[in-house]
Short mmCIF file of C-alpha atoms in Angstrom, two decimals:
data_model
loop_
_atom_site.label_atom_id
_atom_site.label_comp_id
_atom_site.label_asym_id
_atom_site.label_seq_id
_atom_site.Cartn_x
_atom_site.Cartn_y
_atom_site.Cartn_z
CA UNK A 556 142.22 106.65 101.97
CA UNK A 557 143.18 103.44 103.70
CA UNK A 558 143.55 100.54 101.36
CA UNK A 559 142.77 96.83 102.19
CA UNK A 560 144.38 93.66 100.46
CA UNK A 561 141.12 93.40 98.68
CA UNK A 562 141.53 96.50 96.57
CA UNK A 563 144.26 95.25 95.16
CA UNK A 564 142.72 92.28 93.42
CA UNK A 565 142.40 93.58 89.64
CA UNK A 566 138.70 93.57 87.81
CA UNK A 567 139.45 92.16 84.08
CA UNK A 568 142.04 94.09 82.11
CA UNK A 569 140.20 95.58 79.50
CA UNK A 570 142.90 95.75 77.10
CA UNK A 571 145.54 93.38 75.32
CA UNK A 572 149.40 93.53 74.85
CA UNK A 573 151.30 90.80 73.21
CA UNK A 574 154.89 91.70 74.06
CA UNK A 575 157.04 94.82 74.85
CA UNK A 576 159.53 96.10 77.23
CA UNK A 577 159.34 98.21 80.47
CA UNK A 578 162.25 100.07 81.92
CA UNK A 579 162.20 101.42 85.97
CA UNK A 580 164.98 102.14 88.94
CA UNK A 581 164.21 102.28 92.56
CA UNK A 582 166.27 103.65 95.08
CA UNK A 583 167.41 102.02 98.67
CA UNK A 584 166.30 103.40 101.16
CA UNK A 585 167.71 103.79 104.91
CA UNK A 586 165.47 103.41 107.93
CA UNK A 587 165.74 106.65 110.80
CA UNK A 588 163.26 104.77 112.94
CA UNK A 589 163.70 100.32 112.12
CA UNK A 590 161.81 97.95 111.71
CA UNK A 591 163.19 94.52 112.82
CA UNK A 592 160.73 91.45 113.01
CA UNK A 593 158.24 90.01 111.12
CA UNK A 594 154.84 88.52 110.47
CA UNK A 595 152.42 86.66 108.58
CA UNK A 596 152.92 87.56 105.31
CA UNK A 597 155.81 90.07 105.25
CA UNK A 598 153.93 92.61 108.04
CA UNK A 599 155.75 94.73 110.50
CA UNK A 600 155.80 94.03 113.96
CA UNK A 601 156.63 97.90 114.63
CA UNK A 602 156.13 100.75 112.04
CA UNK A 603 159.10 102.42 110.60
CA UNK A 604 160.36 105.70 109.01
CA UNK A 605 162.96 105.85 106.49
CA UNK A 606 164.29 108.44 103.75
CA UNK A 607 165.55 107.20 100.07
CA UNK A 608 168.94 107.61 98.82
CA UNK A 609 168.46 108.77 95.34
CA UNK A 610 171.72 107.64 94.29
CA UNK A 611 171.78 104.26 95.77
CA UNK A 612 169.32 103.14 92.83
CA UNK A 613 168.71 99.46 91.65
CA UNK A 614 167.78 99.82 87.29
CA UNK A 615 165.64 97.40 86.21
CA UNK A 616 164.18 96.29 82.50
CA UNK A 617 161.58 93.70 82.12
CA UNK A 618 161.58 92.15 78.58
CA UNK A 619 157.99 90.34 78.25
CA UNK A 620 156.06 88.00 75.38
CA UNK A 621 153.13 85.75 75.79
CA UNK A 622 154.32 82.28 76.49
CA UNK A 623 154.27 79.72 74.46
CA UNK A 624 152.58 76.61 76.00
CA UNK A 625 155.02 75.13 78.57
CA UNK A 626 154.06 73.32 82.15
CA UNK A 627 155.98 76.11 84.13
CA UNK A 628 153.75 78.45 86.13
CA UNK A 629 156.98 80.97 85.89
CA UNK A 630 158.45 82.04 82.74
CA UNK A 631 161.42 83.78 83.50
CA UNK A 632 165.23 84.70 83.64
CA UNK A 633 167.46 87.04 85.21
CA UNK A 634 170.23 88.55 84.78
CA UNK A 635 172.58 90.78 86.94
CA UNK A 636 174.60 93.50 86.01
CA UNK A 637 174.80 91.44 82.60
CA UNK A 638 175.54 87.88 83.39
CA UNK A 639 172.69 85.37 84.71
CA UNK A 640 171.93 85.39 87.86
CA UNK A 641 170.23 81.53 89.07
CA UNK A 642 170.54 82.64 93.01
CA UNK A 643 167.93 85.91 92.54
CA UNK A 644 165.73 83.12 90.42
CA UNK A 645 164.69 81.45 93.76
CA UNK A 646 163.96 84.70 95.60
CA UNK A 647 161.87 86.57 92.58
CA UNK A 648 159.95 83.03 92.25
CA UNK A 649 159.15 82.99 95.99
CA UNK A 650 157.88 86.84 95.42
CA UNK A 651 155.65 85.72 92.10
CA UNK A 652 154.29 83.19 93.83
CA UNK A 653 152.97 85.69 96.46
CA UNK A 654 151.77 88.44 94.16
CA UNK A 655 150.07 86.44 91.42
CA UNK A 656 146.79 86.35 92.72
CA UNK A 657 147.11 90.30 92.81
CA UNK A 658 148.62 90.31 89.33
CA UNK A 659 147.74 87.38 86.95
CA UNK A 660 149.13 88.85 84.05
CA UNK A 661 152.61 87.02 85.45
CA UNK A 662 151.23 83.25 84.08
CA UNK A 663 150.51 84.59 81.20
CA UNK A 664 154.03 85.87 79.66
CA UNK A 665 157.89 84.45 79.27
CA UNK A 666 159.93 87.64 80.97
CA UNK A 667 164.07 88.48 81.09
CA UNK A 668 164.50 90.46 83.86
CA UNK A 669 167.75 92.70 83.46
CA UNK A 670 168.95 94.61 86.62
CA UNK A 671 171.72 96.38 87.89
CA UNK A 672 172.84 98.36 91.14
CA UNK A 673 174.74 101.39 91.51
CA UNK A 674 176.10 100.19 94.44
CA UNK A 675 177.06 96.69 96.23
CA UNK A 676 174.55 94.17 96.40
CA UNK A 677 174.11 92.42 99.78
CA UNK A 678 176.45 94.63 101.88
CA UNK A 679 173.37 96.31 104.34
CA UNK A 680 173.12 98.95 102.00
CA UNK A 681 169.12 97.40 101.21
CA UNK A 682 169.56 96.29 97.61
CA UNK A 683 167.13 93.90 98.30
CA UNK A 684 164.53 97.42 98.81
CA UNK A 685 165.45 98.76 95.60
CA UNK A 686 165.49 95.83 93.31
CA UNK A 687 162.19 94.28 94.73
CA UNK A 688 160.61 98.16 94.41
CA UNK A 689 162.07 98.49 90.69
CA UNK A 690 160.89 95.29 89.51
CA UNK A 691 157.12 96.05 91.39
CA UNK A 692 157.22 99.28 89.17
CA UNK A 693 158.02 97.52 85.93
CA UNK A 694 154.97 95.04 86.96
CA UNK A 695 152.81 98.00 87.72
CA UNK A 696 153.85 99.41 84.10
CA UNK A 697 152.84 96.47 82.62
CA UNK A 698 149.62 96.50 84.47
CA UNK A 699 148.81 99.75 83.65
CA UNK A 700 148.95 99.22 80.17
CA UNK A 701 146.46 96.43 80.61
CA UNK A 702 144.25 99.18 82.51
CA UNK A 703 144.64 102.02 81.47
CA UNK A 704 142.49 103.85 83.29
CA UNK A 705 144.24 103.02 86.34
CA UNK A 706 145.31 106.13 88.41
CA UNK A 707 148.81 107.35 89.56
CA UNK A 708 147.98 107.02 93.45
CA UNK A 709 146.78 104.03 93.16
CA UNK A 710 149.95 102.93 90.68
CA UNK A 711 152.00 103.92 93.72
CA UNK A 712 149.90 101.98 96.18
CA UNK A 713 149.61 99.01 94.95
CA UNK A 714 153.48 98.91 93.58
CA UNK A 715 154.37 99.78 97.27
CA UNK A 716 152.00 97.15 98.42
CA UNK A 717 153.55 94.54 95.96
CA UNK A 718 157.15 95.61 96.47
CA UNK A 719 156.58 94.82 100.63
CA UNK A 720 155.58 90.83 98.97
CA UNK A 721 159.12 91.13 98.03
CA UNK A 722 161.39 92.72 100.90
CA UNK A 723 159.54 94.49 103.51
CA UNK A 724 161.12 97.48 103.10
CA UNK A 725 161.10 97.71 99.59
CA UNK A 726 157.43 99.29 100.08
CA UNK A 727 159.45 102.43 101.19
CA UNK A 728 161.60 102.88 98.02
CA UNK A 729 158.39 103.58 96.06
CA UNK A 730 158.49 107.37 97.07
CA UNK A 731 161.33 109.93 97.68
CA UNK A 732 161.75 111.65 101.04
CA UNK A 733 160.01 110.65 104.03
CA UNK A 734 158.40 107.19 104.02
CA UNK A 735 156.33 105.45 106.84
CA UNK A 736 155.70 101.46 106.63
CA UNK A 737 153.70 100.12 109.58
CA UNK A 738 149.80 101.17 111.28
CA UNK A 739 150.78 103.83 113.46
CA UNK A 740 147.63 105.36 115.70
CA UNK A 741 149.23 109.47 115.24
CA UNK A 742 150.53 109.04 111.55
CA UNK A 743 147.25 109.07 109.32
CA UNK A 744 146.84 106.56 106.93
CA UNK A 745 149.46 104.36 107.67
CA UNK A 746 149.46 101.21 107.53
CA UNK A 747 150.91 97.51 107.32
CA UNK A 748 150.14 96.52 104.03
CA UNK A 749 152.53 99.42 102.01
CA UNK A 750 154.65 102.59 102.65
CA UNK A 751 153.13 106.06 102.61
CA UNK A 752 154.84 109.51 102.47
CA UNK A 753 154.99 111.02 105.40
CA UNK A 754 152.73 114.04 105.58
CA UNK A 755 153.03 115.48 108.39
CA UNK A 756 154.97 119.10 108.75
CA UNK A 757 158.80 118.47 108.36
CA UNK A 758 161.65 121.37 109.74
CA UNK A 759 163.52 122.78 106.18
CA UNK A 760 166.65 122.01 107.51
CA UNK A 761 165.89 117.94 107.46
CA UNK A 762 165.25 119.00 103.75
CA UNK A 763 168.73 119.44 103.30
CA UNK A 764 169.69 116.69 104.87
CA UNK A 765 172.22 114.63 103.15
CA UNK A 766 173.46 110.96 103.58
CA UNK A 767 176.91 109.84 103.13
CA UNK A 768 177.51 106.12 102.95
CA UNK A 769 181.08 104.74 104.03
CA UNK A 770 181.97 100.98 102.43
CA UNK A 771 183.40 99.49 105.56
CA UNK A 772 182.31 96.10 103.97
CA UNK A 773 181.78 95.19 100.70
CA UNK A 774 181.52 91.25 100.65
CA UNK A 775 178.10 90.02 101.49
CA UNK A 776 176.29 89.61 104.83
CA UNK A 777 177.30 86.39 106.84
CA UNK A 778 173.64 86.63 107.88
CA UNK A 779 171.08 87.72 105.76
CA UNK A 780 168.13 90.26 106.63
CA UNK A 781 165.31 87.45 106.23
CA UNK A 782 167.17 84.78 108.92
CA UNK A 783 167.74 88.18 111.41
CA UNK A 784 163.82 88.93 111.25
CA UNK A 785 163.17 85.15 111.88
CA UNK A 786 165.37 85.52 115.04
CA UNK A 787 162.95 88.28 116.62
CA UNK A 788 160.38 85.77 116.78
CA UNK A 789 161.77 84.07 120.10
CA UNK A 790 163.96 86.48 120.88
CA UNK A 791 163.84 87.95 125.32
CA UNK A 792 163.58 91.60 124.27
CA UNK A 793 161.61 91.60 121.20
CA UNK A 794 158.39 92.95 122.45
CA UNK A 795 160.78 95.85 124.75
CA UNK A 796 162.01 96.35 121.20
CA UNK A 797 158.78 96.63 119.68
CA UNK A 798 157.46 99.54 121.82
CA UNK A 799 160.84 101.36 121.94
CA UNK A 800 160.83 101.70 117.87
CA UNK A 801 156.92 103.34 118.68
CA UNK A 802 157.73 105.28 121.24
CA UNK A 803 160.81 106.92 119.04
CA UNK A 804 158.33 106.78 116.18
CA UNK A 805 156.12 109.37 118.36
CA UNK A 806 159.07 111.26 119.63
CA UNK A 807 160.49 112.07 116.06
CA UNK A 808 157.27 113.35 114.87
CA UNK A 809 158.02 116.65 116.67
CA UNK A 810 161.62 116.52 116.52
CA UNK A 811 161.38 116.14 112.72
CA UNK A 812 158.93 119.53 113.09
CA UNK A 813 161.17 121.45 115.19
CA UNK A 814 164.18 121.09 113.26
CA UNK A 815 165.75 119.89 116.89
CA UNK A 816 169.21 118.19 115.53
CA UNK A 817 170.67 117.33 118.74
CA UNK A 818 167.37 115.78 119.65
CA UNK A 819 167.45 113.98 115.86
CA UNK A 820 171.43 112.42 116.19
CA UNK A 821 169.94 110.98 119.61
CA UNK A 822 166.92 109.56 118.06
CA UNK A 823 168.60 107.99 115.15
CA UNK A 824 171.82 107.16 117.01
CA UNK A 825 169.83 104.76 119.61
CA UNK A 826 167.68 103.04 116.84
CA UNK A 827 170.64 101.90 115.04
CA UNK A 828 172.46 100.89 118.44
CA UNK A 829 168.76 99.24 119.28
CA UNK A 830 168.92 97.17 115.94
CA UNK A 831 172.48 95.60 116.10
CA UNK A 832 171.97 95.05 119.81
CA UNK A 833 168.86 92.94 118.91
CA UNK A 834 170.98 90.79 116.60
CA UNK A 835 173.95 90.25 119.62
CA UNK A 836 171.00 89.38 121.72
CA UNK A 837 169.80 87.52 119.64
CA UNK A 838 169.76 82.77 119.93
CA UNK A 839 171.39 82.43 118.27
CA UNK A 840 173.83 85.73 118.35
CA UNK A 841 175.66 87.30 115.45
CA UNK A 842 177.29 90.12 114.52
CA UNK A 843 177.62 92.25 111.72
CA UNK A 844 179.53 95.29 112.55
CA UNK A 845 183.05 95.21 111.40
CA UNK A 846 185.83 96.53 113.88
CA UNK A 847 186.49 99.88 111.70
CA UNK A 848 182.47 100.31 112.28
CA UNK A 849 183.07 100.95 115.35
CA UNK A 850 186.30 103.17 115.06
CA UNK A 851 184.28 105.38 112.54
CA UNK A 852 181.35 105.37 115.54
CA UNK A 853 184.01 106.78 117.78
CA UNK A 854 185.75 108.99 114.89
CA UNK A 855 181.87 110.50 114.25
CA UNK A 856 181.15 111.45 118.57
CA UNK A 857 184.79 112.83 118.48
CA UNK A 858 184.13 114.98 115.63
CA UNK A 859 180.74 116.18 116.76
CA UNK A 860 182.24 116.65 120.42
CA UNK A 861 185.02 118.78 118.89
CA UNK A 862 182.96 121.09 116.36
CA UNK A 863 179.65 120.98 117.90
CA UNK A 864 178.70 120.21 113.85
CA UNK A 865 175.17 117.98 114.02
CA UNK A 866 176.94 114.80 111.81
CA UNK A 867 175.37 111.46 112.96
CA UNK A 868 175.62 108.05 111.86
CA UNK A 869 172.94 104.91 111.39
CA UNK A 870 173.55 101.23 109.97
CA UNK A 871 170.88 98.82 108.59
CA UNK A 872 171.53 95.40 108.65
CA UNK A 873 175.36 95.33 107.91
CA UNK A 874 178.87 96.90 108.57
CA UNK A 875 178.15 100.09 106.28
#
């Protein structure tokens, strides 16, 4: 079933909690097929595939108590990895102030938000994913204490939902495996507005699959994600862009069936080519491959020309 915005309004919440404490992680998540290029409110402009990294996890824990009377419509601190963090308070009030018509409860308590990644934050590794998806959760816990009644699908869906408020791809980090974010007219019950698992039949050997990440970069991004997806928006080959990412959306839907590997390295190879080409095409133009990026690019063809062994590589939106 096909969810609009309007399901995700809540009916009165039935049932009362003072204070408490709810605890959950999130992993990142790293896109086979891209999306790159946004609208409206945090929408796709092409629909995406990605699978999680289970150990690439952001931990979260939400401390809560009704407020005491004060003029702020936000309540809140954070802290990262253990010291405060006043640069995540702008984002995470930007992403209240888009959910709180979907969950109210936020006006109504004082929170410390405690988080922590198991990897580097800001290095194109999609932190941003699995901190805005672990935080959704711990809303959604506190939600469903408020109603009860509420079921796990729907837990999922609107988490996802909320989590996309947040960073767009953060609505994929709500499930493991394979996650599609984006209407697509051959994937069922896709769609814009949160991430779905993918349902269709998938080869065992893409079961196995396993992804290795190599720190090229650690230090943050000189651009970040949100100005790169602003840049599509006048960019010369965004709509070329657009219907290549569907096209290899449709094409991977029977590699990822087959089990065809050589057919998969292509695939994934071109979309991650695609997406940094977009930014060097970009007005105005940037770059965020590193030189060794590019000698481990060459090192990975060389190796695979060499052993005929199926290792590929992708990037997101940074040097790793």
């Amino acid at each position: 079933m096909v969810l609009t915005e309007k399901d995700f309004f809540p009916k009165n919440y039935p049932a009362e909690i003072s204070s408490g404490k709810v605890s959950a992680s999130a992993p990142s998540n790293i896109a086979l097929v891209k999306y790159w290029g946004k609208y409206g409110e945090q929408f796709p402009k092409n629909a995406s595939i990605s699978f999680t990294l289970n150990n690439c996890k952001t931990e979260t824990t939400l401390h809560f108590e009704e407020k005491i009377l004060t003029e702020k419509e936000f309540d809140f601190s954070v802290f990262f990895e253990g010291k405060e963090n006043l640069a995540f308070e702008l984002k995470i009030r930007q992403f209240f102030e888009r959910i709180v018509q979907y969950v109210p409860f936020l006006k109504e308590y004082s929170f410390r938000i405690e988080t922590e990644n198991t990897f580097p934050h800001s290095s194109g590794i999609a932190s941003s994913a699995s901190g805005m998806a672990a935080l959704a959760l711990c809303l959604m816990k506190i939600e469903k204490q408020l109603l009860p009644e509420m079921s796990e699908e729907f837990f999922l869906q609107k988490a996802s939902f909320l989590a996309r408020l947040g960073s767009g791809s953060a609505c994929r980090s709500i499930y493991d495996g394979l996650v599609v974010w984006g209407k697509h007219p051959e994937i069922p019950n896709s769609s814009n507005l949160y991430g779905t698992k993918y349902s269709k039949e998938v080869h065992e050997i893409f079961h196995q699959f396993c992804d290795v990440i190599l720190l090229v970069d650690g230090g943050q991004k000189k651009v970040s994600s949100s100005v790169g997806h602003a840049l599509m928006n006048d960019h010369p080959f965004a709509e070329a862009r657009f219907l290549q990412a569907e096209n290899n959306l449709t094409s991977l839907q029977e590699i990822l069936k087959s089990g065809d590997l050589t057919k998969f390295i292509e695939r994934v190879e071109s979309e991650a080519l695609s997406l940094h080409a977009m930014m060097m095409t970009a007005k105005p133009y940037f770059l965020l491959i590193k030189p060794n990026t590019l000698k481990i690019i060459e090192k990975i063809w060389e190796f695979r020309e060499q052993t005929g062994l199926h290792l590929c590589f992708t990037l997101d939106a940074g040097a790793n």
